[in-house]
mmCIF file of C-alpha atoms in Angstrom:
data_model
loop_
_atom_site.group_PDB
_atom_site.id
_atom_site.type_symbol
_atom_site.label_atom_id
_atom_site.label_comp_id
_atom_site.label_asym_id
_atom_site.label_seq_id
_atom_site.Cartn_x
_atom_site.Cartn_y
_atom_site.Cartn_z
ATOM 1 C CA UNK P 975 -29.069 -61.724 -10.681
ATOM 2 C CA UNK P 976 -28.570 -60.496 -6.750
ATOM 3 C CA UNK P 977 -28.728 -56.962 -5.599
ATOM 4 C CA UNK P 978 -26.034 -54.956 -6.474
ATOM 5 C CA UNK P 979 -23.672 -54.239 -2.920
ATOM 6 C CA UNK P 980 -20.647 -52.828 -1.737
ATOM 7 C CA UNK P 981 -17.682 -55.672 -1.582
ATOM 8 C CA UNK P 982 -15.896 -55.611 1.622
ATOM 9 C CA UNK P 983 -12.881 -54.161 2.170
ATOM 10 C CA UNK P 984 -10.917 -57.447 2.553
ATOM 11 C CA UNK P 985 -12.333 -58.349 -0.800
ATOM 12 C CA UNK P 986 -11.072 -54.798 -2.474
ATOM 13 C CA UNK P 987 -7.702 -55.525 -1.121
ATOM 14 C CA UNK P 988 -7.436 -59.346 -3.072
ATOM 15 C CA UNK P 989 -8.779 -58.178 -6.089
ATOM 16 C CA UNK P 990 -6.623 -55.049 -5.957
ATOM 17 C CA UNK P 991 -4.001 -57.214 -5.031
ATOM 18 C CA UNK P 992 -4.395 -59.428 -8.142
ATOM 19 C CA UNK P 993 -4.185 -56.785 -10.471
ATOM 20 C CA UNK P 994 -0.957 -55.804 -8.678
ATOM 21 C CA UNK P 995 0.922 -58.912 -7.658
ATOM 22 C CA UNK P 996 0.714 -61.528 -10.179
ATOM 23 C CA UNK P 997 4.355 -63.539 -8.939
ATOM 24 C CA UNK P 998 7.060 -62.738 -7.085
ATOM 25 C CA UNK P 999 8.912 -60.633 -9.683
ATOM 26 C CA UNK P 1000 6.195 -58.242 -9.983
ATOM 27 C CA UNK P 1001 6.342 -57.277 -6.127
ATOM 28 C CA UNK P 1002 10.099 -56.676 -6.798
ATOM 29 C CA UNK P 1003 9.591 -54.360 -9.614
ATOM 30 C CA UNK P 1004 7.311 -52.600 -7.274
ATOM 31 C CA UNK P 1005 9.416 -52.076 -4.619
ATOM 32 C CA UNK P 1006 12.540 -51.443 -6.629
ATOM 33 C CA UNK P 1007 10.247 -48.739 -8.382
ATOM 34 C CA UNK P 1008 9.158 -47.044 -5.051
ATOM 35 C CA UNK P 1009 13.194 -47.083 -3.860
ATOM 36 C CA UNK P 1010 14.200 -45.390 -7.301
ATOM 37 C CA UNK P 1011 11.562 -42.475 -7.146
ATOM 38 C CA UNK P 1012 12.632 -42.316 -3.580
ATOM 39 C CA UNK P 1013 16.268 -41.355 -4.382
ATOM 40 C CA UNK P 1014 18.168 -44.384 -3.852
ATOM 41 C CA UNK P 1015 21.576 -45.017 -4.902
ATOM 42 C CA UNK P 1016 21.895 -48.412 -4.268
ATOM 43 C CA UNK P 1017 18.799 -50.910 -4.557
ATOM 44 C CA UNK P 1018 19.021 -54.231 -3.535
ATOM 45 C CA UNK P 1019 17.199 -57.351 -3.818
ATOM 46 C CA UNK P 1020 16.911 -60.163 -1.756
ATOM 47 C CA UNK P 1021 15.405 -63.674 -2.290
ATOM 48 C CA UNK P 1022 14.512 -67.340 -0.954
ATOM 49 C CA UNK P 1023 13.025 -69.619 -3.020
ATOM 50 C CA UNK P 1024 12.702 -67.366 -6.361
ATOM 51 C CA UNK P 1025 10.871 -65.108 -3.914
ATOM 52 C CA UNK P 1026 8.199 -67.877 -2.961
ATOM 53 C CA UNK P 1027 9.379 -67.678 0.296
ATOM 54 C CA UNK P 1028 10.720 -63.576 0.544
ATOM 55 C CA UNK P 1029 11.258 -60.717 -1.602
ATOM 56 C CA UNK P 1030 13.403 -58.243 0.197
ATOM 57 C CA UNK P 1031 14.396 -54.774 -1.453
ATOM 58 C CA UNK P 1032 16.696 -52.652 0.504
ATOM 59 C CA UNK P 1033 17.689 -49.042 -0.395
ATOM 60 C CA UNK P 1034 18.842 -45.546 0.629
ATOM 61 C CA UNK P 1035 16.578 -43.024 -0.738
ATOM 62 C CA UNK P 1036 14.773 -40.263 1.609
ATOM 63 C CA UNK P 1037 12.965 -43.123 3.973
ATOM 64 C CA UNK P 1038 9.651 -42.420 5.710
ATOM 65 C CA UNK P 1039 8.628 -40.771 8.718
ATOM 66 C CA UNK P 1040 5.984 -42.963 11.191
ATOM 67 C CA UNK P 1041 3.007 -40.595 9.639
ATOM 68 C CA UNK P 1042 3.770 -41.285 6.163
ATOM 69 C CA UNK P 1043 4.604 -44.912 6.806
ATOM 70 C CA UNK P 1044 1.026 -45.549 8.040
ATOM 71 C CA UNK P 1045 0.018 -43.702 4.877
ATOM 72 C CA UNK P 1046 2.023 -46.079 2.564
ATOM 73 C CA UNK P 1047 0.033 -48.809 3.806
ATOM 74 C CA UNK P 1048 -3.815 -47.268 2.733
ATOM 75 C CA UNK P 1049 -5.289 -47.586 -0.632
ATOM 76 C CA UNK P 1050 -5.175 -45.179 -2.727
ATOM 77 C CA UNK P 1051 -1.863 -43.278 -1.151
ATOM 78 C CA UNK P 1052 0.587 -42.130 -2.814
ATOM 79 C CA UNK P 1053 3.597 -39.361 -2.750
ATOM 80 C CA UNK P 1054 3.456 -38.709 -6.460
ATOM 81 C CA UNK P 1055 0.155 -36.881 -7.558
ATOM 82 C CA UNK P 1056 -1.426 -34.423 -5.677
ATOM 83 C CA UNK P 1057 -4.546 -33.405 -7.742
ATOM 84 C CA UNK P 1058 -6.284 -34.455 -11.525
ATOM 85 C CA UNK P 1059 -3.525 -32.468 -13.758
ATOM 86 C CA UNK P 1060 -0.451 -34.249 -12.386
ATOM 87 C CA UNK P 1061 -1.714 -37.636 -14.110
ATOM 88 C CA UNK P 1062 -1.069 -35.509 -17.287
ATOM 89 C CA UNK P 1063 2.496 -34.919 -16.169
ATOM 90 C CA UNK P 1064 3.882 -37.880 -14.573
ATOM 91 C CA UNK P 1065 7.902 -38.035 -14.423
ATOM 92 C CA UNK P 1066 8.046 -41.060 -11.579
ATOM 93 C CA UNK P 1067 8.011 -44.741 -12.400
ATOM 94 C CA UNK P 1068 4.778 -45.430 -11.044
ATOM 95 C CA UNK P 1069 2.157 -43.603 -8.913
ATOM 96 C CA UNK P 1070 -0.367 -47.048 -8.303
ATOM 97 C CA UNK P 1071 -1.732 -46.099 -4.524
ATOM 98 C CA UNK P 1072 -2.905 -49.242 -4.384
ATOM 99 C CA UNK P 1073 0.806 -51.509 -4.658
ATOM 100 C CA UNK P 1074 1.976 -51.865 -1.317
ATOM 101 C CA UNK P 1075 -1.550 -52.292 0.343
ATOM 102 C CA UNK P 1076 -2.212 -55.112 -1.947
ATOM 103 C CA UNK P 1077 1.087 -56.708 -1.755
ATOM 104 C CA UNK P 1078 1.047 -56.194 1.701
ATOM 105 C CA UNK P 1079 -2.562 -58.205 1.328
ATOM 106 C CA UNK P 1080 -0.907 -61.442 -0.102
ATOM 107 C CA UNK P 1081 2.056 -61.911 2.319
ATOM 108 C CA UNK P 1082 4.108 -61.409 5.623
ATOM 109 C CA UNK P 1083 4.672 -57.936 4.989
ATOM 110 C CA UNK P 1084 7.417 -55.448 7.123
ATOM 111 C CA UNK P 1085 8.632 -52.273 6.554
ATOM 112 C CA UNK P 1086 11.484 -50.831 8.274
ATOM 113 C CA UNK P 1087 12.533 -47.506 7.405
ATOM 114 C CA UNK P 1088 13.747 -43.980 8.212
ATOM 115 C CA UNK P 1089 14.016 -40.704 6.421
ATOM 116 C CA UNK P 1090 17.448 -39.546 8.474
ATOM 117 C CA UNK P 1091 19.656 -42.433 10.269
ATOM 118 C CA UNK P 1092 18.396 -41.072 13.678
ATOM 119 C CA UNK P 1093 14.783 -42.209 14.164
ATOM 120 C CA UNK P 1094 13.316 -45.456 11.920
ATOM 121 C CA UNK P 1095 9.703 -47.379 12.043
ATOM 122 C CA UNK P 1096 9.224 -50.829 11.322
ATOM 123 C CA UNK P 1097 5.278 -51.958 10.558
ATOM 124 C CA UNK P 1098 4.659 -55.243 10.333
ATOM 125 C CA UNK P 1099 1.022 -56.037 8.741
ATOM 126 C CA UNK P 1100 0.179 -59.932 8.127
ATOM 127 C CA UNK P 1101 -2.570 -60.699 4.992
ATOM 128 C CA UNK P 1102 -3.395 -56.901 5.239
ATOM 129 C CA UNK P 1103 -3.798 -56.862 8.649
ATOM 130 C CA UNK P 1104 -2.211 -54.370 10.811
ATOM 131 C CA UNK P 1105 -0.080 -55.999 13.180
ATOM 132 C CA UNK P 1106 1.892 -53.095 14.790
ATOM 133 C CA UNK P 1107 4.299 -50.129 14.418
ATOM 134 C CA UNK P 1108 7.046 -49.254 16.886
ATOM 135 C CA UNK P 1109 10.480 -47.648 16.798
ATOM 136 C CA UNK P 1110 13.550 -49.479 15.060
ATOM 137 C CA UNK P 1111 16.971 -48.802 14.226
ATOM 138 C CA UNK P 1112 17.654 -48.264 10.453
ATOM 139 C CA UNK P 1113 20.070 -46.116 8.549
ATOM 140 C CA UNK P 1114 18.502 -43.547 6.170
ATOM 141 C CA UNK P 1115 16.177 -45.553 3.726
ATOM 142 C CA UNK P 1116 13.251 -48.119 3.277
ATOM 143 C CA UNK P 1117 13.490 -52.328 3.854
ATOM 144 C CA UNK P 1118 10.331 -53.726 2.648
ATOM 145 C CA UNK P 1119 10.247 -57.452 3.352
ATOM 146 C CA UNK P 1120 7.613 -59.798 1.900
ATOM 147 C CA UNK P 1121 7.647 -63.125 3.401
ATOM 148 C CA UNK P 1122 5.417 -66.613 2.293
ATOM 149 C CA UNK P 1123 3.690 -64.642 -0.897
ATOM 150 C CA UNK P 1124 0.564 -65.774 -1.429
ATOM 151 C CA UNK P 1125 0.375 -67.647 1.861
ATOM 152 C CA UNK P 1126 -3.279 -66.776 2.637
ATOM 153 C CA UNK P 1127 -3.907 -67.901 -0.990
ATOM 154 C CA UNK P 1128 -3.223 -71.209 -2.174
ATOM 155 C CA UNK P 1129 -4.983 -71.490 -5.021
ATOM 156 C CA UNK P 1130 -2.632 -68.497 -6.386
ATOM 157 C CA UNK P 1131 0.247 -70.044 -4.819
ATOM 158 C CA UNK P 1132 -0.286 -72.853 -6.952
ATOM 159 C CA UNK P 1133 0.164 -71.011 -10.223
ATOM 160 C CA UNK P 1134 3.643 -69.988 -9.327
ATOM 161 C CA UNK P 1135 6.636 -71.791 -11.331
ATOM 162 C CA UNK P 1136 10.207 -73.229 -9.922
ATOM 163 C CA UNK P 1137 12.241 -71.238 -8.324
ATOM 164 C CA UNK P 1138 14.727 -71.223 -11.202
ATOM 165 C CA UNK P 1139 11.577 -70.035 -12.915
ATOM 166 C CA UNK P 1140 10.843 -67.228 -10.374
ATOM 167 C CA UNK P 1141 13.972 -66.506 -10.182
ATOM 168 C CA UNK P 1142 14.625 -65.783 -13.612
ATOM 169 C CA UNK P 1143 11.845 -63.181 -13.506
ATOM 170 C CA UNK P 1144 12.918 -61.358 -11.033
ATOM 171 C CA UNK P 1145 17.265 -61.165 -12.531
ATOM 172 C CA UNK P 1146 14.909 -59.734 -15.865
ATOM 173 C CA UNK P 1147 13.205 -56.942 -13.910
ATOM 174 C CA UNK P 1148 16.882 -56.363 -11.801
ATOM 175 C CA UNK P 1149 18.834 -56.176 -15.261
ATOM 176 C CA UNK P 1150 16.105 -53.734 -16.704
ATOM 177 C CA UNK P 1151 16.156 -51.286 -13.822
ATOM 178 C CA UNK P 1152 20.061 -51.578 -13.469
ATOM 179 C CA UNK P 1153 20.174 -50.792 -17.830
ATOM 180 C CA UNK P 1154 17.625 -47.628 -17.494
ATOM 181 C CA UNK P 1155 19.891 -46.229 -14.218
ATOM 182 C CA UNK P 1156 23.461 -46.468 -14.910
ATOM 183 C CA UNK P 1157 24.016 -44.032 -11.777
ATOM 184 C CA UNK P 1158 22.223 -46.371 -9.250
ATOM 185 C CA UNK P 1159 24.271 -49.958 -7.699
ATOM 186 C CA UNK P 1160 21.986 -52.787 -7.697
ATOM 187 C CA UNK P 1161 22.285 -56.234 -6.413
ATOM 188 C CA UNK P 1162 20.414 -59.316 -6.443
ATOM 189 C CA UNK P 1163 20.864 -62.285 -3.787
ATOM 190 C CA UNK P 1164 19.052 -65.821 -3.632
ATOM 191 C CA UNK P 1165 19.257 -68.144 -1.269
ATOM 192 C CA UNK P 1166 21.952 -66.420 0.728
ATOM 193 C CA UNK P 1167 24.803 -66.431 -2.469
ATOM 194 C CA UNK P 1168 25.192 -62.879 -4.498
ATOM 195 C CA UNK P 1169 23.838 -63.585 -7.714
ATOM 196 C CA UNK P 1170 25.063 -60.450 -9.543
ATOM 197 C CA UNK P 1171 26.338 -56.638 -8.425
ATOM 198 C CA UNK P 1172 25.663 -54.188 -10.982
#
């Protein structure tokens, strides 16, 4: 047995990452999450491949200033609890401070967003790296774009189905969250060709 140590942060991130992002449908259901307890009215979802090759979810909730989008990004962030007695009260879909970190960990990851129309940030981060922030035009709302998942991964990449398979996984997530919030439009694409408007 060796001496007990620290594990890098790089190492944090992919185990972190495992426990968040286990295929492509799981990233969406992240990100769909996020746009719901952001506000948004419409949510939709983008995909090539059966998300092997990008999971895109576009929406128009409240957006993100430059401060809090370099927030999103660290582990352990997260707009929904504030101190120990909120985790006793929880009334968003999902406060895990670790999700887009760790997805951000196992892919091409940009986010372009902005919390009024007038000013928007895109950050682009590749395998968890921090590539760079600078202005961009965006309505009100968050684009979070996930490109090659599992790229810096293969052996993970390996365990992924079809894309019909994929695919699949991702319209059952998009159904469920369309079902639980009649008042919010969803869409899914793939490949380019609207796969259903709810």
């Amino acid at each position: 047995m060796g001496e007990i140590r620290l594990l890098p942060d790089e190492v944090v991130n992919r185990i972190a990452a495992g426990e968040v992002v286990e295929r492509p449908a799981s990233v969406a259901k992240e990100l769909m999450e996020n746009a719901l307890d952001a506000g948004a009215n419409a949510v939709d979802v983008v995909l090539d491949r059966g998300g092997r090759k990008l999971v895109e979810v576009r929406d128009d909730g409240s957006g993100m200033n430059r401060h809090d989008l370099l927030l999103a990004v660290q582990r352990h962030a997260t707009s929904k609890i504030r101190s120990a007695e909120d985790l006793d009260r929880i009334s968003t879909l999902g406060f895990r401070g670790e999700a887009l970190p760790s997805i951000a960990a196992v892919c091409h990851f940009t986010v372009v967003t902005s919390p009024d129309g007038e000013q928007g940030w895109r950050l682009r981060m590749d395998g968890g790296e921090m590539r760079n922030v600078s202005p961009a035009p965006r309505a009100r709302g968050t684009t979070v774009s996930c490109g090659g998942i599992f790229y810096n991964q293969p052996a993970r990449r390996r365990f992924l189905r079809s894309a019909s398979t994929e695919l699949s996984w991702v319209q059952r997530f998009v159904t469920g969250a369309a079902l639980s919030r009649l008042d919010v439009a969803f869409s899914l694409s793939h490949n380019g060709r609207t796969v259903f408007r709810l």
